[in-house]
Tab-separated table of C-alpha atoms in Angstrom:
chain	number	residue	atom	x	y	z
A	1	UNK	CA	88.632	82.624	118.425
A	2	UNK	CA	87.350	84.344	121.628
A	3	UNK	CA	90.152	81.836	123.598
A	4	UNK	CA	92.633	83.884	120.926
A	5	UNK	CA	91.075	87.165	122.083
A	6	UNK	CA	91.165	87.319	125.763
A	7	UNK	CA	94.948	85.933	125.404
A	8	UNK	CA	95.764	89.277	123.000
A	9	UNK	CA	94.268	91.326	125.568
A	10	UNK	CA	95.678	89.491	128.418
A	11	UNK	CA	99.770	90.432	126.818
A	12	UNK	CA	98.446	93.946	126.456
A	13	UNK	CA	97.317	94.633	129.452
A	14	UNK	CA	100.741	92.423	131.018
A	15	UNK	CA	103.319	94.614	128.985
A	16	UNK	CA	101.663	97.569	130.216
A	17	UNK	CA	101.501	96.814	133.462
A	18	UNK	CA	105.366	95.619	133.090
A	19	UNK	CA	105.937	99.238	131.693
A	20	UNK	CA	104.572	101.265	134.542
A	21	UNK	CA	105.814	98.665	137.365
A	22	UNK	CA	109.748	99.264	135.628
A	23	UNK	CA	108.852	103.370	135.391
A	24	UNK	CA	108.072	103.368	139.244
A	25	UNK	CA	110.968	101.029	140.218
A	26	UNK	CA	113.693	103.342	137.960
A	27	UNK	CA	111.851	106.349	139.482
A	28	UNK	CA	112.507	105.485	142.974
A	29	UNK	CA	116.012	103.838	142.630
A	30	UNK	CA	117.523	106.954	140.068
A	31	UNK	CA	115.448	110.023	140.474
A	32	UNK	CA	116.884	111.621	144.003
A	33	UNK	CA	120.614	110.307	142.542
A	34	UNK	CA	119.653	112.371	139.664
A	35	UNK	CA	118.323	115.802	141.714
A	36	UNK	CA	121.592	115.323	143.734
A	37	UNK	CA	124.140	115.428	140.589
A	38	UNK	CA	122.382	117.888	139.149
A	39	UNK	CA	122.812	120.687	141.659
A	40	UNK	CA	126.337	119.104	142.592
A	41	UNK	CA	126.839	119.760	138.811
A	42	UNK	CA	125.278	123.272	138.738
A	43	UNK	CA	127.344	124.398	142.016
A	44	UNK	CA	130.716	123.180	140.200
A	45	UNK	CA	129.357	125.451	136.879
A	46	UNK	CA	129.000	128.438	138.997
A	47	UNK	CA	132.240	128.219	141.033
A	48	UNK	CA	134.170	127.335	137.551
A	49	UNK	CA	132.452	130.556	135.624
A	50	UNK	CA	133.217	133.031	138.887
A	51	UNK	CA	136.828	131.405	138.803
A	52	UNK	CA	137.975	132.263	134.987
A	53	UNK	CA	135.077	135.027	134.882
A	54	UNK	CA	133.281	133.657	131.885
A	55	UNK	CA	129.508	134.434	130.663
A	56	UNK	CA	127.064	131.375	129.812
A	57	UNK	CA	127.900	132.187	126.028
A	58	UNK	CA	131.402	131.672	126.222
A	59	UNK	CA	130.989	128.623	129.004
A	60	UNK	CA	128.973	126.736	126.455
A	61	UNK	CA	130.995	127.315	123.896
A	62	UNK	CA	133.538	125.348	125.947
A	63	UNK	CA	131.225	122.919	127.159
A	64	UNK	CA	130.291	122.093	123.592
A	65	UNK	CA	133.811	121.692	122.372
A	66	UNK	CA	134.971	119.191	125.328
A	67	UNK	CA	132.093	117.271	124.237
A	68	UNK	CA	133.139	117.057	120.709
A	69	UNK	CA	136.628	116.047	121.954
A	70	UNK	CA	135.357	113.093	123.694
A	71	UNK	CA	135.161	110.396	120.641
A	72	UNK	CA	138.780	111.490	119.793
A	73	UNK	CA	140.269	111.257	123.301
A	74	UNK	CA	140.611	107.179	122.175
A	75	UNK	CA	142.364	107.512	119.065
A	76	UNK	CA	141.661	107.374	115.815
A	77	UNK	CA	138.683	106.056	115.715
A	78	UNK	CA	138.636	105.789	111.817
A	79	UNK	CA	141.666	103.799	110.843
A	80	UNK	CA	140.638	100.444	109.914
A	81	UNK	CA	140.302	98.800	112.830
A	82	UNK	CA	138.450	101.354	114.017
A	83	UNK	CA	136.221	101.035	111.283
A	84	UNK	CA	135.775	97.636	111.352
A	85	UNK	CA	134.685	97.802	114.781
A	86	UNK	CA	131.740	100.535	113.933
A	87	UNK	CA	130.479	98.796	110.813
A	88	UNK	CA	130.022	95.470	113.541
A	89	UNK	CA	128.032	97.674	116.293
A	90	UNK	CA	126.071	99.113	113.293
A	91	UNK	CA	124.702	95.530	111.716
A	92	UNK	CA	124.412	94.502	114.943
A	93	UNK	CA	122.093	97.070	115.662
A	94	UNK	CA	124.066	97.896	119.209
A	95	UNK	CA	124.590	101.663	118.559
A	96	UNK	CA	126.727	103.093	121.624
A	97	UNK	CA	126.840	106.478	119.507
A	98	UNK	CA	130.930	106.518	120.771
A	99	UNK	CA	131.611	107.411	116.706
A	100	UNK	CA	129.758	109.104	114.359
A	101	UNK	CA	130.291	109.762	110.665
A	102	UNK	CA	130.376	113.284	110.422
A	103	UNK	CA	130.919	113.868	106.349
A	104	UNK	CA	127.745	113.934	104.186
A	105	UNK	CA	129.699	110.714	102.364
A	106	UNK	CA	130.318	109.138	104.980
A	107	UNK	CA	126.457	109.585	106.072
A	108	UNK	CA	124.836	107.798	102.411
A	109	UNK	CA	127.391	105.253	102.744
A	110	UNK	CA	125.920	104.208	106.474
A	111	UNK	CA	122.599	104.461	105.071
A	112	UNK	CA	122.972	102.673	102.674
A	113	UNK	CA	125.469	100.258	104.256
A	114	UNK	CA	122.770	99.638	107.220
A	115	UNK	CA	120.160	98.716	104.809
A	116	UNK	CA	121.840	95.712	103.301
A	117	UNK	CA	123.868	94.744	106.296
A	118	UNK	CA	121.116	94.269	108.751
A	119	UNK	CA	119.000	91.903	106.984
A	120	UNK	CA	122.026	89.890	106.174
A	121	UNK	CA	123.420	89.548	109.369
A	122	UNK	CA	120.258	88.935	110.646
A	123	UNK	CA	119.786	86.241	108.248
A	124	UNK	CA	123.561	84.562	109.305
A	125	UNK	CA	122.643	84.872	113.157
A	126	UNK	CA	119.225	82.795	112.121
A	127	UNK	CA	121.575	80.173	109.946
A	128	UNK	CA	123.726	79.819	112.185
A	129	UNK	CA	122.508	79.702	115.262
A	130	UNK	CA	120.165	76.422	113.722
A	131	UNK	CA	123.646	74.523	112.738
A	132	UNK	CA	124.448	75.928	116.706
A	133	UNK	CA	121.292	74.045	117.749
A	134	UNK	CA	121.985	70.861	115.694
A	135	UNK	CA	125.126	70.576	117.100
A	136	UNK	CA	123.967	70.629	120.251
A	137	UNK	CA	121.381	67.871	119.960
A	138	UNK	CA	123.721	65.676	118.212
A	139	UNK	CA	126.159	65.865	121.034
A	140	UNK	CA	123.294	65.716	123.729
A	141	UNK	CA	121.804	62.244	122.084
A	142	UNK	CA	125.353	60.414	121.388
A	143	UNK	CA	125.602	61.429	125.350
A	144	UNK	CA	122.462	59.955	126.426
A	145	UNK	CA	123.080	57.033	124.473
A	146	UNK	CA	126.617	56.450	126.134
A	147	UNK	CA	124.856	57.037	129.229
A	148	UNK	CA	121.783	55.026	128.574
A	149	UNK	CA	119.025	56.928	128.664
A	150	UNK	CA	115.573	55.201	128.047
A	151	UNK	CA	114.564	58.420	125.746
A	152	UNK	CA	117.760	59.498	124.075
A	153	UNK	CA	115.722	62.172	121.845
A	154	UNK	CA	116.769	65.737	123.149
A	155	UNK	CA	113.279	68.095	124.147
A	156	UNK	CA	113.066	72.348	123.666
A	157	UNK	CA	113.619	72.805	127.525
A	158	UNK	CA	116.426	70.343	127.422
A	159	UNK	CA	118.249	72.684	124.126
A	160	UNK	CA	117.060	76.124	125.890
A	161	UNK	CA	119.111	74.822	129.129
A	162	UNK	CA	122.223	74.253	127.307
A	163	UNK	CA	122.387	77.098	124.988
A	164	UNK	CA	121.396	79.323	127.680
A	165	UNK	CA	124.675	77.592	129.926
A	166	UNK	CA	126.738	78.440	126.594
A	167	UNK	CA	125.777	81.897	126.647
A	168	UNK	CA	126.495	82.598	131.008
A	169	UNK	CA	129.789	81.182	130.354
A	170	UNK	CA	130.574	83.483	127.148
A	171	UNK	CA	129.585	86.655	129.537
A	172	UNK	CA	131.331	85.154	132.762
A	173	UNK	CA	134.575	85.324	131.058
A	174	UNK	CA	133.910	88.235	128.476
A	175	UNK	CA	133.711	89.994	131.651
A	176	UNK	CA	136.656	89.089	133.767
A	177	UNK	CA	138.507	90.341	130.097
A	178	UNK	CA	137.231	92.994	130.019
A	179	UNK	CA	137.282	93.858	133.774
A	180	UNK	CA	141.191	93.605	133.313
A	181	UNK	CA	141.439	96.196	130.073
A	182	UNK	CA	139.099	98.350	131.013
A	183	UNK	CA	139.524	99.111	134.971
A	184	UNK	CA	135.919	98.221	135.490
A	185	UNK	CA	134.324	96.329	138.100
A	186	UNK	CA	133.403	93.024	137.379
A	187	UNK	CA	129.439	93.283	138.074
A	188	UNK	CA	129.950	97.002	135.391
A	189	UNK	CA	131.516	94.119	133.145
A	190	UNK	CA	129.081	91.427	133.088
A	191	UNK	CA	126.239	94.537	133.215
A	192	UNK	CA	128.333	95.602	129.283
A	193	UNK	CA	128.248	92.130	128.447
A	194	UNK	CA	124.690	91.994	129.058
A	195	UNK	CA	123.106	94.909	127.379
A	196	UNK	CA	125.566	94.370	124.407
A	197	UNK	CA	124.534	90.696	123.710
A	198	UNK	CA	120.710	92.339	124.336
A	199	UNK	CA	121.359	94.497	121.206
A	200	UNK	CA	120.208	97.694	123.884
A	201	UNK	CA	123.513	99.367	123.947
A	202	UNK	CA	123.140	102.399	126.141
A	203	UNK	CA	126.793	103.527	125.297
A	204	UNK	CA	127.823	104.484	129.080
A	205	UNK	CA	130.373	101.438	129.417
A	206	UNK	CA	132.130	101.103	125.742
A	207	UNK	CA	135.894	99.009	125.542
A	208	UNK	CA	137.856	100.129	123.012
A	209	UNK	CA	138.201	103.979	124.091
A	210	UNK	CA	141.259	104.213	126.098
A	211	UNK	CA	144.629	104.078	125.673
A	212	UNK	CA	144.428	103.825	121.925
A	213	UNK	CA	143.717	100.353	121.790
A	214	UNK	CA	142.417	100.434	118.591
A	215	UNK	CA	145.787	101.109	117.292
A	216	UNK	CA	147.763	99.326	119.957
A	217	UNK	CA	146.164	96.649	120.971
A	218	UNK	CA	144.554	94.452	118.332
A	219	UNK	CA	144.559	90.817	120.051
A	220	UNK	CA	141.935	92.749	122.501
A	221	UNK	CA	140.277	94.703	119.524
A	222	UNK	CA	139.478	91.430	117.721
A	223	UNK	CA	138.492	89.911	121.170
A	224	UNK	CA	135.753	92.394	121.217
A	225	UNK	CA	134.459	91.908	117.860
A	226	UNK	CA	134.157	88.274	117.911
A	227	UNK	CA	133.088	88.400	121.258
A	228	UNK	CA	129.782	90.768	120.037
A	229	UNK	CA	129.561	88.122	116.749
A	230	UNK	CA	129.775	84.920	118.739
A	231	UNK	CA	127.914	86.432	122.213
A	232	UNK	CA	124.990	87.241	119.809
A	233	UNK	CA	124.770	84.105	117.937
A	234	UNK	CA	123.954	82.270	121.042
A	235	UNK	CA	121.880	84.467	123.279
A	236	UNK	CA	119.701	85.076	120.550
A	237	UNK	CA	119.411	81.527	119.243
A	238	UNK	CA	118.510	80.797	123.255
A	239	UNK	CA	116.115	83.380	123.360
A	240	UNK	CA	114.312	82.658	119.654
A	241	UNK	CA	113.816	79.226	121.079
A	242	UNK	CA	111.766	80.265	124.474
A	243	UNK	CA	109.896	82.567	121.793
A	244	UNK	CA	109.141	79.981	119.665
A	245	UNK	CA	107.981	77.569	122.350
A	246	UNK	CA	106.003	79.865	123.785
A	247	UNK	CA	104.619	80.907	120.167
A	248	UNK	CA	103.959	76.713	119.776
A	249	UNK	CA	101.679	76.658	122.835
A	250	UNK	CA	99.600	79.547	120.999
A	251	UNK	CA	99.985	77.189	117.901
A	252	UNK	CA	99.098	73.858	119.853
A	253	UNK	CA	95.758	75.273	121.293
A	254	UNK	CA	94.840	76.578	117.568
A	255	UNK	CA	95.241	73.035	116.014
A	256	UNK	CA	93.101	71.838	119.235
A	257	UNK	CA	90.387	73.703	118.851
A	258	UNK	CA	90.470	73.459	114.868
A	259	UNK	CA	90.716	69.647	115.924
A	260	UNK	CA	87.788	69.741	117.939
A	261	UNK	CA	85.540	71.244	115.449
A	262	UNK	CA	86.324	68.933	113.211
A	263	UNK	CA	85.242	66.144	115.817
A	264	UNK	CA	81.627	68.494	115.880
A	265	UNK	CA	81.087	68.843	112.735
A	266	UNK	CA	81.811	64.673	112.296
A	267	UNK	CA	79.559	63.837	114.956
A	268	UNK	CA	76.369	65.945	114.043
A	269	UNK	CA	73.229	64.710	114.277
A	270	UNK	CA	71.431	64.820	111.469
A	271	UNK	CA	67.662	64.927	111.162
A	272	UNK	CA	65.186	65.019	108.184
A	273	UNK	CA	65.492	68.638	106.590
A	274	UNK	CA	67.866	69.957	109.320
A	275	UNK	CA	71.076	69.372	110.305
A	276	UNK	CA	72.075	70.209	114.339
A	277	UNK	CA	75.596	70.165	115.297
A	278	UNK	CA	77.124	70.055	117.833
A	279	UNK	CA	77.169	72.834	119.240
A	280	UNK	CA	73.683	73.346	119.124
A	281	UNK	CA	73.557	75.338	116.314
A	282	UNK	CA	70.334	74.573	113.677
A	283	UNK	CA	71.132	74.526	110.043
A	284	UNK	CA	68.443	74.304	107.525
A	285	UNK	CA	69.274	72.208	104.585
A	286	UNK	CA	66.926	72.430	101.359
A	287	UNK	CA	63.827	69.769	101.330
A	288	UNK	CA	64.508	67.330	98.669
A	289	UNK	CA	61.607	66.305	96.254
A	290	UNK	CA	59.084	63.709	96.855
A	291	UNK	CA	60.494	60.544	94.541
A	292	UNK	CA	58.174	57.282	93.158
A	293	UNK	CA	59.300	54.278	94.303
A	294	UNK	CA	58.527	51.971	91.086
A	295	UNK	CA	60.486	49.310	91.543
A	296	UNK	CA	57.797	46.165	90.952
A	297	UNK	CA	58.084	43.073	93.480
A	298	UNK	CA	55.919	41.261	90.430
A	299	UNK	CA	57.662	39.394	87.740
A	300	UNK	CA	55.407	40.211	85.471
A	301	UNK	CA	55.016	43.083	83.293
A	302	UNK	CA	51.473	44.045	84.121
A	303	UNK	CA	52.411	45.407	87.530
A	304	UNK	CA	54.896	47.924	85.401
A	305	UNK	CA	51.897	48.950	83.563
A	306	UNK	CA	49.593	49.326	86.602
A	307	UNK	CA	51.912	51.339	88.391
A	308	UNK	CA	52.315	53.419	85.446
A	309	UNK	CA	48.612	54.282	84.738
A	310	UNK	CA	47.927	54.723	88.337
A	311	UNK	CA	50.872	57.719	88.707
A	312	UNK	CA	49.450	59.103	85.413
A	313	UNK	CA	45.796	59.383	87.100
A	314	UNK	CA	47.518	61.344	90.082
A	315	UNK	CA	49.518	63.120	87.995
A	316	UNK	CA	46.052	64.378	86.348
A	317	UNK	CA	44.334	65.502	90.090
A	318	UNK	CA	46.433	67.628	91.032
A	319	UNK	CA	45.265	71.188	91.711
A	320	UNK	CA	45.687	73.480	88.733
A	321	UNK	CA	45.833	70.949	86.214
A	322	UNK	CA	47.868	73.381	84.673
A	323	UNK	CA	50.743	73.154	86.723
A	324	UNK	CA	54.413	72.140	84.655
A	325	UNK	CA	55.919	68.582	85.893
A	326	UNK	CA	58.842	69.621	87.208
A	327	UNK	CA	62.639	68.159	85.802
A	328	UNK	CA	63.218	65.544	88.519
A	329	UNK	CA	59.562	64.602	88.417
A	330	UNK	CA	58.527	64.130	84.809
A	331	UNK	CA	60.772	60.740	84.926
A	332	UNK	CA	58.502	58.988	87.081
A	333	UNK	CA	55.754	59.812	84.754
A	334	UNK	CA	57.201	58.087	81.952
A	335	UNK	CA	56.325	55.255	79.707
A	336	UNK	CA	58.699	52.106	81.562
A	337	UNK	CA	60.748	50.959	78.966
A	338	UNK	CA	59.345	47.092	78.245
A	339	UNK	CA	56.277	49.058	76.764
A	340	UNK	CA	58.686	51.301	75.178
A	341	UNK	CA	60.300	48.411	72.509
A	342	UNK	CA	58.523	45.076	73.372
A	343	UNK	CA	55.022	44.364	73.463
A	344	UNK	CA	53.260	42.834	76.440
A	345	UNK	CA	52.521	39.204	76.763
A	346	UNK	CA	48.802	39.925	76.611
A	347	UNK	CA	49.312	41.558	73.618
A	348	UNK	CA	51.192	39.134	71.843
A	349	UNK	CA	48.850	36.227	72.669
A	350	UNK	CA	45.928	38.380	71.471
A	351	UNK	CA	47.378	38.640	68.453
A	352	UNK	CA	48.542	35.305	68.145
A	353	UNK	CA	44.608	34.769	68.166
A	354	UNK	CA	43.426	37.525	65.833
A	355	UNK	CA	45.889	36.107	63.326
A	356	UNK	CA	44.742	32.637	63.790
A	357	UNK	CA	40.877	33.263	63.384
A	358	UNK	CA	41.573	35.293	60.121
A	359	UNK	CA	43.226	32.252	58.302
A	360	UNK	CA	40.977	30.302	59.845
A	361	UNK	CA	37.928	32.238	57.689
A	362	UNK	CA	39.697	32.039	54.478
A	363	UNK	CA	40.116	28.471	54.191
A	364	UNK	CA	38.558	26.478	51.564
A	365	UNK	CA	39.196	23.158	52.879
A	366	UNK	CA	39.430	21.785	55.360
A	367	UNK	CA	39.065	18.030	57.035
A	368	UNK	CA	37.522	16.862	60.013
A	369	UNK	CA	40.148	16.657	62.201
A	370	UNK	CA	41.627	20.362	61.218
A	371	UNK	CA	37.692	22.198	62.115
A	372	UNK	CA	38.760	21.576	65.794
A	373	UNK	CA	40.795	23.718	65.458
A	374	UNK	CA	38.654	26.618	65.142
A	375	UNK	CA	37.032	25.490	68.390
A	376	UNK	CA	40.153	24.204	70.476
A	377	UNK	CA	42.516	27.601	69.809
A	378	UNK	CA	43.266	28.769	73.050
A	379	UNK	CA	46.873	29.255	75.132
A	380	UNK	CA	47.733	25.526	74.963
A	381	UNK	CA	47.396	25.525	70.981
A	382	UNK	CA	50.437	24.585	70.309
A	383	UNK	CA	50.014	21.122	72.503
A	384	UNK	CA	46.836	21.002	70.750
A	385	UNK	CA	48.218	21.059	67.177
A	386	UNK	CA	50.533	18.474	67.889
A	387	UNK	CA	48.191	16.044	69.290
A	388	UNK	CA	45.815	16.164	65.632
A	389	UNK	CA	49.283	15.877	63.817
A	390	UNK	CA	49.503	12.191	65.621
A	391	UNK	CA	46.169	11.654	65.237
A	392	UNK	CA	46.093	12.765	61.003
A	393	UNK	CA	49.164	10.444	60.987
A	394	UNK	CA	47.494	7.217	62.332
């Protein structure tokens, strides 16, 4: 995040530094050109006024109506062709300002018209300038594989090269074309080209707005268009892709550093209570509640039953005596189960005994050989029993 932040900063601080270092260049290149047309154009004003004897009223009046004349000096600029050609610097978002609508109609309608146009011509530039790009790296790979390349898979720098070749040689000869038509010179050509296919248009250089070539000549009027649909296309698809690969770097060191917290947080050391990660940050964790172990190494029972009374006795000493046994201790105080639904094997032998003595008292006869038995009833009776059996038998 603070990597994030001192980038952010960093493009601030670049554009406006790029901002002031292009005000100071234009300012020393254009501002005496621009002091010496101005009086040149001032003297000419005065000299024209003292010549026909006009006020500043009636000079601006004039001045204002040669200006209005100028979109009309082409042609008709709203025939069909004409049209067609302003609806295509509108969606492009060009805007040389050459035509206007001047009717209140005609104004909705380009409102209107501008606000579903742009999004989707914007949307055909994107689509097509991807089937532009796939093109291109099918035709790069069958080429490297003709030519044997060890890694035939075409890279960003490798696309940005070739689409950016495609676009220099649409404004090399856009420009000798249009040198030709217009009677420019060829560096005011490629200078159109440029800030057309930039989507800046300034409007100083326009084609189209001399000897009525809208009317006249439509092979060069629908040169133009497709020239602005097709020159677009491909300088912007170009340009997206150094965007987006700069944008992926941004997107690279994210996943990185998301990557390496991950690695932090897996590689924590952990300690009883507390948890400190990586980055040397302490986080308490809740202390977890003493627990019994009664798990009895004895195969016996008793040991069961030892261990219980003992934790019982514990149980009772500790300070309060009134204090509640908590949820996740009052299970270790419990009776263990082989109490619970069996009795013990002390139990059952003493009353294997107490049953034994009581018949024992109630007999009225008995022989010599069974009163042993009174005497001889111990663990082993059962061996004993069987052994006076044999012997009443002989």
């Amino acid at each position: 995040m603070k990597r994030q932040n001192i980038r952010t900063l960093s493009l601030v601080v670049i554009t406006l530094t790029y901002l002031i270092i292009g005000a100071a260049v234009f300012d020393h290149f254009e501002s005496t050109n621009e002091a010496h047309i101005n009086d040149k154009l001032k003297k000419n004003i005065s000299r024209f006024k003292l010549k026909y004897k006009m006020n500043d009223t009636e000079f601006n009046r004039l001045w204002n109506k040669m200006l209005d004349k100028k979109p009309y000096s082409a042609g008709n600029q709203w025939k069909f062709v004409g049209s067609l050609y302003f609806c295509t610097v509108v969606v492009t978002l060009i805007g040389y300002g050459h035509s206007t609508p001047r009717t209140l109609s005609g104004k909705i309608f380009c409102i209107f018209y501008t606000l579903f146009g742009i999004p989707i011509f914007l949307i055909m530039f994107q689509s097509v300038g991807e089937r532009l790009n796939s093109f291109i790296i099918f035709s790069l790979t069958r080429l490297k594989k003709r030519m044997r390349f060890k890694n035939p898979k075409v890279g960003m720098f490798e696309l940005i090269t070739v689409e950016g070749c495609f676009s220099m040689t649409i404004i090399i000869i856009a420009s000798y074309i249009f040198m030709h038509n217009e009677g420019w010179t060829y560096f005011d050509a490629i200078y159109y080209c440029f800030i057309t296919l930039t989507t800046i248009g300034f409007g100083d250089y326009v084609p189209l707005q001399q000897n009525n070539f809208l009317s006249n000549n439509l092979a060069y009027a629908s040169f133009t268009i497709l020239f602005i649909l097709i020159g677009l296309t491909t300088l912007a698809s170009s340009m997206n892709l150094l965007v987006l690969r700069l944008a992926t770097i941004n997107a690279e060191e994210q996943v990185q550093e998301r990557m390496e917290q991950a690695e932090a947080k897996r590689n924590a050391v952990h300690l009883e209570g507390d948890v400190i990660s990586g980055n040397s940050r302490l986080f308490a964790q809740p202390e977890q509640p003493e627990q019994f172990d009664t798990i009895s190494v004895c195969s016996c029972a008793c040991m069961d039953y030892k261990l219980f009374h003992k934790k019982r006795k514990k149980s009772r000493k500790l300070e309060g005596g009134a204090r509640p046994i908590e949820a996740k201790e009052r299970k270790y105080f419990t009776m263990p189960a082989i109490f619970q639904h069996k009795q013990s094997p002390v139990k059952r032998i003493f009353n294997r005994k107490t049953n034994n003595n009581n018949n024992n008292k109630h007999m009225s006869f008995v022989s010599h050989n069974d009163i042993e038995l009174k005497y001889t009833l111990t663990d082993n009776s059962h061996s004993i029993m069987d052994n006076n059996h044999k012997r009443n038998s002989i």
